PDB file of C-alpha atoms in Angstrom:
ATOM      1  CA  UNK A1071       0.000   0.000   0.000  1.00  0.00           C
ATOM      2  CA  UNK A1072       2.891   2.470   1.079  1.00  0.00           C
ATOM      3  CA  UNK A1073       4.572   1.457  -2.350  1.00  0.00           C
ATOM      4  CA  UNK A1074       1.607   2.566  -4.183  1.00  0.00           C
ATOM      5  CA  UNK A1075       1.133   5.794  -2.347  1.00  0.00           C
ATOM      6  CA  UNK A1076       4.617   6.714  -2.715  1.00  0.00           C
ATOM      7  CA  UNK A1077       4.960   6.313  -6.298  1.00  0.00           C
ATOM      8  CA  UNK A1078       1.733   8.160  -7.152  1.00  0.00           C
ATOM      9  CA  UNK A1079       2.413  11.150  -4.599  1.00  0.00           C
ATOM     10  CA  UNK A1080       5.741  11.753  -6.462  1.00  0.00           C
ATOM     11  CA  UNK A1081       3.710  11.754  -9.904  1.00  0.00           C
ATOM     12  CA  UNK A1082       1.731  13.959  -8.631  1.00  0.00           C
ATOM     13  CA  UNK A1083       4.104  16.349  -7.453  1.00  0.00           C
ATOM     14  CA  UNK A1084       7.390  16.022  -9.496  1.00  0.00           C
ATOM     15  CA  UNK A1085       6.546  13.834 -12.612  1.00  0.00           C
ATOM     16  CA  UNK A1086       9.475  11.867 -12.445  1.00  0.00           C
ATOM     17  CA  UNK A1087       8.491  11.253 -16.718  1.00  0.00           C
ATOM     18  CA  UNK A1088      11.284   8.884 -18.009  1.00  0.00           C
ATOM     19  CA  UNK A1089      12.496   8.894 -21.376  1.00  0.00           C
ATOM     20  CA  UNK A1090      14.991   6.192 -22.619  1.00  0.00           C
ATOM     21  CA  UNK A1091      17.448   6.796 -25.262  1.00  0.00           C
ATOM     22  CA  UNK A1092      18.781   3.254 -27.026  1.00  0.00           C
ATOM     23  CA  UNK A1093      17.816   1.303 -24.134  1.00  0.00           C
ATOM     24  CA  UNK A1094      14.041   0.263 -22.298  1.00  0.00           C
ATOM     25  CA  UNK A1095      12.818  -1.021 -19.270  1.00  0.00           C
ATOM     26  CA  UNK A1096      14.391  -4.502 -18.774  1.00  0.00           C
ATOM     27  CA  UNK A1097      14.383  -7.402 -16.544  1.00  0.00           C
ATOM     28  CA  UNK A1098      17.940  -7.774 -16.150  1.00  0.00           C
ATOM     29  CA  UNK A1099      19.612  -7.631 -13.285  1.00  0.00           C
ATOM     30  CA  UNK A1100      20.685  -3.320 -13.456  1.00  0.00           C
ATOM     31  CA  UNK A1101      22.891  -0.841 -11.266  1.00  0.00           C
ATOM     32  CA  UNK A1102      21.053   2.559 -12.305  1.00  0.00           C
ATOM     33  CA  UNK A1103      23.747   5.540 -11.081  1.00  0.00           C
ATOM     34  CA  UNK A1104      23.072   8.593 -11.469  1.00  0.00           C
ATOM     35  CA  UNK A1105      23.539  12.298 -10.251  1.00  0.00           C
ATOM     36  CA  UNK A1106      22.555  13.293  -7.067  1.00  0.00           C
ATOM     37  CA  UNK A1107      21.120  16.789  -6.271  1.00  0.00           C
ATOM     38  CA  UNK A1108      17.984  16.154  -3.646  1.00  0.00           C
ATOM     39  CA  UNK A1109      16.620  13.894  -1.550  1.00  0.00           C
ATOM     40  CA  UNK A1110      14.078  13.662  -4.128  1.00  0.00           C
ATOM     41  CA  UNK A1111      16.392  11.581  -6.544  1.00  0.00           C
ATOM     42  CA  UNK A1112      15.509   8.754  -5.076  1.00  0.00           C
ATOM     43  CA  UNK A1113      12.143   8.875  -5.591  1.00  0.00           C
ATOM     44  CA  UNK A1114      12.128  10.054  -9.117  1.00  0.00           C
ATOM     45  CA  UNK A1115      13.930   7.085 -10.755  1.00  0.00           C
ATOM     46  CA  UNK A1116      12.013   4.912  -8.103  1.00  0.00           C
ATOM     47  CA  UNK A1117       8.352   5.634  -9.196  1.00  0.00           C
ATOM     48  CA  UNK A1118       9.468   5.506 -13.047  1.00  0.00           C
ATOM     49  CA  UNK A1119       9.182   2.423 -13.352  1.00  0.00           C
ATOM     50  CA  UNK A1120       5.901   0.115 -12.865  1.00  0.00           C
ATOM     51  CA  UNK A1121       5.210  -1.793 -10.319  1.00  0.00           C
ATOM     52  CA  UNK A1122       6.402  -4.450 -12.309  1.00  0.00           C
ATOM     53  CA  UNK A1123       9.981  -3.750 -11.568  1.00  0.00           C
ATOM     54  CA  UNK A1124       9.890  -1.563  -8.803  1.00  0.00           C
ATOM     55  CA  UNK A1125       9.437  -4.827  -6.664  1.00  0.00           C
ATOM     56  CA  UNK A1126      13.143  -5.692  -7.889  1.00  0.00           C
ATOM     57  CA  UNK A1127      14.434  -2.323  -7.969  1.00  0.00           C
ATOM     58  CA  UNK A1128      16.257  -1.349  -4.452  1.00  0.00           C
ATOM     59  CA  UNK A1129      17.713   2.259  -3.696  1.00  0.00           C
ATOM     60  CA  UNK A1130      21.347   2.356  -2.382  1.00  0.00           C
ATOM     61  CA  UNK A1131      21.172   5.103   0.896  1.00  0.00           C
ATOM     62  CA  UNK A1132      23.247   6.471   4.140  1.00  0.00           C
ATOM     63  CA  UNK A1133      22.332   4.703   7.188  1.00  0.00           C
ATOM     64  CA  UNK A1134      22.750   7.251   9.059  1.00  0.00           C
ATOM     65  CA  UNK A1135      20.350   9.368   7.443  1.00  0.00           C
ATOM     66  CA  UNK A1136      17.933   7.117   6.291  1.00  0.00           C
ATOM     67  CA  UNK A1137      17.562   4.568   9.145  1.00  0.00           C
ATOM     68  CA  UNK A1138      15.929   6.455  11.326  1.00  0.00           C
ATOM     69  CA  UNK A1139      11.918   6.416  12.767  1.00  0.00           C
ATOM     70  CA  UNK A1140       9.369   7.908  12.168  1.00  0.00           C
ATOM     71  CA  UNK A1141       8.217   9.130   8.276  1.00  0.00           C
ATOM     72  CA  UNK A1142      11.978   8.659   7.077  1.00  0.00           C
ATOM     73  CA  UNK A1143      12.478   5.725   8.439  1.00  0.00           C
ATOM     74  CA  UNK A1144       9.011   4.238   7.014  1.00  0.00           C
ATOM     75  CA  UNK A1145       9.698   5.202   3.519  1.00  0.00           C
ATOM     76  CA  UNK A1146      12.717   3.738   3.436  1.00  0.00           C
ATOM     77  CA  UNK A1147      11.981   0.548   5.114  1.00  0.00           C
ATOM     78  CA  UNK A1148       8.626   0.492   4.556  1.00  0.00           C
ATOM     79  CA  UNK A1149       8.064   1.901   0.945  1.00  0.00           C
ATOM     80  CA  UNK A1150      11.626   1.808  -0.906  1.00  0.00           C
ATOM     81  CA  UNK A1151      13.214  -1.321   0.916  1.00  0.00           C
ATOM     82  CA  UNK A1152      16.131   0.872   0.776  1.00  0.00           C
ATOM     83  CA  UNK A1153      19.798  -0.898   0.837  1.00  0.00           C
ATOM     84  CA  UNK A1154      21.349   0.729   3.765  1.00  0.00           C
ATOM     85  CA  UNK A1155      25.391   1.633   3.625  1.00  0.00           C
ATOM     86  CA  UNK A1156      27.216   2.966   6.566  1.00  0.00           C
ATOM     87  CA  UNK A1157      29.475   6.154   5.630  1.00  0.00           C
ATOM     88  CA  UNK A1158      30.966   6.389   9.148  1.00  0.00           C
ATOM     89  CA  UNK A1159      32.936   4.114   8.815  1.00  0.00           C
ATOM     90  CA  UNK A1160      31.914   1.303  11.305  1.00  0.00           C
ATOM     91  CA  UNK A1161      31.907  -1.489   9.333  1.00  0.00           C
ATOM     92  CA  UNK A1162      34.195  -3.486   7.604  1.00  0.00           C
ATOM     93  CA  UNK A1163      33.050  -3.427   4.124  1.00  0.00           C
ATOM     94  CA  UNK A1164      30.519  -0.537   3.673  1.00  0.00           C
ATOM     95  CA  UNK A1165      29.846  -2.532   0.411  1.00  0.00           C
ATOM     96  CA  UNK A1166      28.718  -5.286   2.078  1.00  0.00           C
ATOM     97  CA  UNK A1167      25.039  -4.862   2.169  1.00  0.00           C
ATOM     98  CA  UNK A1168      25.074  -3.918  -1.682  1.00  0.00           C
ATOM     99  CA  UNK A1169      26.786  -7.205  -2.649  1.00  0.00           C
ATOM    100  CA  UNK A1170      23.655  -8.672  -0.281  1.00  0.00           C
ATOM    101  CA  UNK A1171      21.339  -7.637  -2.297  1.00  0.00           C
ATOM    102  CA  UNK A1172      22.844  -8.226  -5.723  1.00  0.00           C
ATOM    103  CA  UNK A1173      23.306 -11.616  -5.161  1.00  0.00           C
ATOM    104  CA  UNK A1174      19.908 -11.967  -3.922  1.00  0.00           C
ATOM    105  CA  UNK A1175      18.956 -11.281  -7.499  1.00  0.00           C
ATOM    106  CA  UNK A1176      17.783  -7.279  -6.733  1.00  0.00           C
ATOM    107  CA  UNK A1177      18.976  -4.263  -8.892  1.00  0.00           C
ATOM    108  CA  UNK A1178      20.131  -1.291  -7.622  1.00  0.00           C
ATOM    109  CA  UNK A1179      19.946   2.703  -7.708  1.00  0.00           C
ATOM    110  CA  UNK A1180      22.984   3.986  -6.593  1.00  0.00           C
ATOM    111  CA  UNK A1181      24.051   7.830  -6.431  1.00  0.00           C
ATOM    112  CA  UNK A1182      28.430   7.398  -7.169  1.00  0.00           C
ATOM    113  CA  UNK A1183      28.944  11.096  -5.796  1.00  0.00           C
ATOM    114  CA  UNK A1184      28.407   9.654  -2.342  1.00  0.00           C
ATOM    115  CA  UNK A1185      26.453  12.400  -1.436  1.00  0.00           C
ATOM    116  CA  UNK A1186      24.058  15.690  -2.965  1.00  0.00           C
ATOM    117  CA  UNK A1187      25.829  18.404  -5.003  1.00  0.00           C
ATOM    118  CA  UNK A1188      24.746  21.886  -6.324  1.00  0.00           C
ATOM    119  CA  UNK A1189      26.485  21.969  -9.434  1.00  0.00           C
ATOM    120  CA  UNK A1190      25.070  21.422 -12.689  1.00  0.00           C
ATOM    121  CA  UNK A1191      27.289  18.297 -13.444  1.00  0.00           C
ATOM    122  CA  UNK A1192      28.264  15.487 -11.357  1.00  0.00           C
ATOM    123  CA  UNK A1193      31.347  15.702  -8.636  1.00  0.00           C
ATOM    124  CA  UNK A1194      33.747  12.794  -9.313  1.00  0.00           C
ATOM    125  CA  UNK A1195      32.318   9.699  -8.624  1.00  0.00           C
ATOM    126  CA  UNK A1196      33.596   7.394  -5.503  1.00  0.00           C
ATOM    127  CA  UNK A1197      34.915   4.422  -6.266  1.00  0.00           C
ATOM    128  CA  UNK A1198      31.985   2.012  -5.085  1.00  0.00           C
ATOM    129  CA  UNK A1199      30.342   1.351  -8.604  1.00  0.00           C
ATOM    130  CA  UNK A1200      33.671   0.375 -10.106  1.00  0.00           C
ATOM    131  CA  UNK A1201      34.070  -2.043  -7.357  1.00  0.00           C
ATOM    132  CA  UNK A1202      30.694  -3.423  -8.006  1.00  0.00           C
ATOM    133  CA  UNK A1203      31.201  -3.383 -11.846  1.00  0.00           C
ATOM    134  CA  UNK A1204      34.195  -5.737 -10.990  1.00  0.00           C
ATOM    135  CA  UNK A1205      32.552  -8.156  -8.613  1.00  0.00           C
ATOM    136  CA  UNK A1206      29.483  -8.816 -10.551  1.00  0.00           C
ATOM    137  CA  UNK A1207      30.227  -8.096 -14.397  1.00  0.00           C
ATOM    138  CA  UNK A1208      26.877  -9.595 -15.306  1.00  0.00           C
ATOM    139  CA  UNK A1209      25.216  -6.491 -14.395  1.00  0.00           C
ATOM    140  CA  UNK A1210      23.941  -3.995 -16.813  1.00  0.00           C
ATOM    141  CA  UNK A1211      25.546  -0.734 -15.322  1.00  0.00           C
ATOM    142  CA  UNK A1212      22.745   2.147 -16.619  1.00  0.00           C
ATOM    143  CA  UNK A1213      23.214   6.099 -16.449  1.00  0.00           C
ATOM    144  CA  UNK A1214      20.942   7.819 -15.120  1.00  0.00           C
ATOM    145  CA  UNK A1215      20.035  12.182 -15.324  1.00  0.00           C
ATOM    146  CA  UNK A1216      17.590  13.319 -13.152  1.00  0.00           C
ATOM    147  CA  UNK A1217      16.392  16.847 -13.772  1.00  0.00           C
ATOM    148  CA  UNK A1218      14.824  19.919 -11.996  1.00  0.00           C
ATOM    149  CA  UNK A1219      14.535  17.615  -8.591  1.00  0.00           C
ATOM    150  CA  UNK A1220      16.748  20.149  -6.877  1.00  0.00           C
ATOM    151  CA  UNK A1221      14.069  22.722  -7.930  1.00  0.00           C
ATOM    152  CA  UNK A1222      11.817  20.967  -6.374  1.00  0.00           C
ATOM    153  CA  UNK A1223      13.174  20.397  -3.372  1.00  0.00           C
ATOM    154  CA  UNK A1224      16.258  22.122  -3.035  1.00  0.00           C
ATOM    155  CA  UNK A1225      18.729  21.679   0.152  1.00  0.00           C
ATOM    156  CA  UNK A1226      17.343  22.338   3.654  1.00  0.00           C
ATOM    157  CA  UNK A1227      13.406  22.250   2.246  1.00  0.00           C
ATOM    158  CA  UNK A1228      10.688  20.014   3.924  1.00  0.00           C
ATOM    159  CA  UNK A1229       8.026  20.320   0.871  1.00  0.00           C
ATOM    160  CA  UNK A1230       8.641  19.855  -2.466  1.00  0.00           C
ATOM    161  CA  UNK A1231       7.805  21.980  -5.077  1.00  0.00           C
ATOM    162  CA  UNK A1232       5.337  20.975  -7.780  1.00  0.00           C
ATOM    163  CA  UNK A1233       8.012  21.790 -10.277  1.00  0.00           C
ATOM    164  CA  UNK A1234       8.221  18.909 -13.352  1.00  0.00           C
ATOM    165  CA  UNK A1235      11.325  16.298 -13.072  1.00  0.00           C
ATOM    166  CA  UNK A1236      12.769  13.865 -15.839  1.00  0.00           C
ATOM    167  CA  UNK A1237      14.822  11.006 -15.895  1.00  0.00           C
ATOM    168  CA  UNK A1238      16.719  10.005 -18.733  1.00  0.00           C
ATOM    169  CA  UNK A1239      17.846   7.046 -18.777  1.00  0.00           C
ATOM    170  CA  UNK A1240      20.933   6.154 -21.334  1.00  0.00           C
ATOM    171  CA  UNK A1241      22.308   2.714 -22.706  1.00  0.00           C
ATOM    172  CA  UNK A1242      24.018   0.614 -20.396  1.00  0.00           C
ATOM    173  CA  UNK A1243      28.129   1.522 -19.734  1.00  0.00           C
ATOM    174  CA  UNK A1244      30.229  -0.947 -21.695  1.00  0.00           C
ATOM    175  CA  UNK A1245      33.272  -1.571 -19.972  1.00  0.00           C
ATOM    176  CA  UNK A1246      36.501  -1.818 -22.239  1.00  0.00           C
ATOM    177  CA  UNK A1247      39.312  -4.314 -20.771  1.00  0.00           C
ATOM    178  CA  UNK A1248      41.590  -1.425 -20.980  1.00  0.00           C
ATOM    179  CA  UNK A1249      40.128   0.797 -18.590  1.00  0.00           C
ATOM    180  CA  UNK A1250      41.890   1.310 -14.911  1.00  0.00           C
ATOM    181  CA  UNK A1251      39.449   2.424 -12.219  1.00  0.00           C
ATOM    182  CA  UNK A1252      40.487   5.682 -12.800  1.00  0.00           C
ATOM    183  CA  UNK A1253      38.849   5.517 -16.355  1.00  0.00           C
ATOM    184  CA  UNK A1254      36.273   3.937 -15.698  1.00  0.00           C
ATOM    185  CA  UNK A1255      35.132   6.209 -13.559  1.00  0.00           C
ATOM    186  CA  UNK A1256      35.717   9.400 -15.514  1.00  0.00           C
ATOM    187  CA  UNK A1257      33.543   7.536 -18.282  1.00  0.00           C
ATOM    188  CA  UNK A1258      30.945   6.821 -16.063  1.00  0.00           C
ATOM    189  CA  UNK A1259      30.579   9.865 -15.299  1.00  0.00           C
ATOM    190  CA  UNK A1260      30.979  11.542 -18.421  1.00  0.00           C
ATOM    191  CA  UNK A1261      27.830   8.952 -19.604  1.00  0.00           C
ATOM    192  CA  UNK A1262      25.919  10.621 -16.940  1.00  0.00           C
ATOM    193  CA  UNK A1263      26.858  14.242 -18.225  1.00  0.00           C
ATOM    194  CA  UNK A1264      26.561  13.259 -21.770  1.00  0.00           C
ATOM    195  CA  UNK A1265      22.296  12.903 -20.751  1.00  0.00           C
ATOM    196  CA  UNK A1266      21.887  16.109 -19.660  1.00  0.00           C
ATOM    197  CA  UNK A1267      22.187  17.379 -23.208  1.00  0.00           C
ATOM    198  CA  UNK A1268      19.557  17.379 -25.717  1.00  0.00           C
ATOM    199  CA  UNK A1269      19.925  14.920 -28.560  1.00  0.00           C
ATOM    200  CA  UNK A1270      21.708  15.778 -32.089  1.00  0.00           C
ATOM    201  CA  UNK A1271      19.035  17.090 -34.486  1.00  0.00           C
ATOM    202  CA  UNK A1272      18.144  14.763 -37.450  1.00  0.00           C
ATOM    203  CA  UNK A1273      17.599  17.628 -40.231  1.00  0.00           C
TER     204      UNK A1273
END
């Protein structure tokens, strides 16, 4: 029921319209990343997809922000079955919980900045998706723009805005054997960037 409510509250407000260029809602196992500007994020690439997939489709996000009670703590347990990571350094392998769910058969939304930026294009991304990329090369590893969500709720709001979000979602990243981590990560996010602008015009 919370599911439900969720995803049509954040139609309602935000949109959250996806469009997919050379690529379509799939089955396959996926790590969506994507840029991270508001708490909204989350939600936006969440409720684009139907129910259908949602049910396999797990956000990656900060224990120590997330795992709380209350509302917060009931959307993300409740609504988003959120995959909790600790950034505080307490655990072993902060990874840990991600690898989890992976191998329970889930996909993943994952935000490689680590955490919300006010720029236009992405900070450098942490190392964690190339890691993951490495560990489970079956995965389909999909960029992901979200737009105008920091609009709508920008830093230190409670409400969002009813200001209209998209998600574009791009072809999956194809790795090339002669990429270091470093690479990898600078295409990453350069696929990421590379959505924010408007396709070439065919006249």
């Amino acid at each position: 029921m919370i599911t439900k409510l969720l995803a049509a509250l954040t139609k309602l407000l935000i949109g959250a319209y996806p469009y997919w260029r050379n690529n379509r809602p799939s089955p396959q196992q996926r790590l969506y990343f994507a840029n991270h500007t508001s708490h909204l994020d989350t939600l936006a690439i969440w409720s684009s997809f139907s129910a259908e997939y949602r049910s396999k489709i797990r956000p990656v996000a900060a224990k120590d922000y997330w795992d709380k009670g209350g509302l917060r703590g009931l959307i993300a347990k409740r609504g988003l079955n959120v995959v909790l990571i600790d950034r505080e350094g307490k655990s072993d392998d902060p990874l840990q919980p991600l690898y989890t769910a992976l191998e329970q058969g889930d996909s993943l939304i994952l935000f490689p900045e680590g955490t919300r930026s006010l720029e236009n294009k992405p900070a450098e991304f942490k190392a964690g998706l190339y890691h993951l990329s490495q560990r489970y090369p079956q995965l389909e590893l999909v960029p992901v723009y979200l737009d105008n969500t920091q609009r709508s709720l920008p830093k230190g709001a409670f409400l969002p805005l009813p200001f209209s979000c998209t998600v574009t979602f791009g072809e999956p990243l194809v790795c090339e054997p002669s990429w270091d981590k470093t690479e990898f990560l600078r295409q990453a996010r350069q696929a990421v960037i590379a959505l924010s602008q408007p396709l070439p015009s065919t006249k």
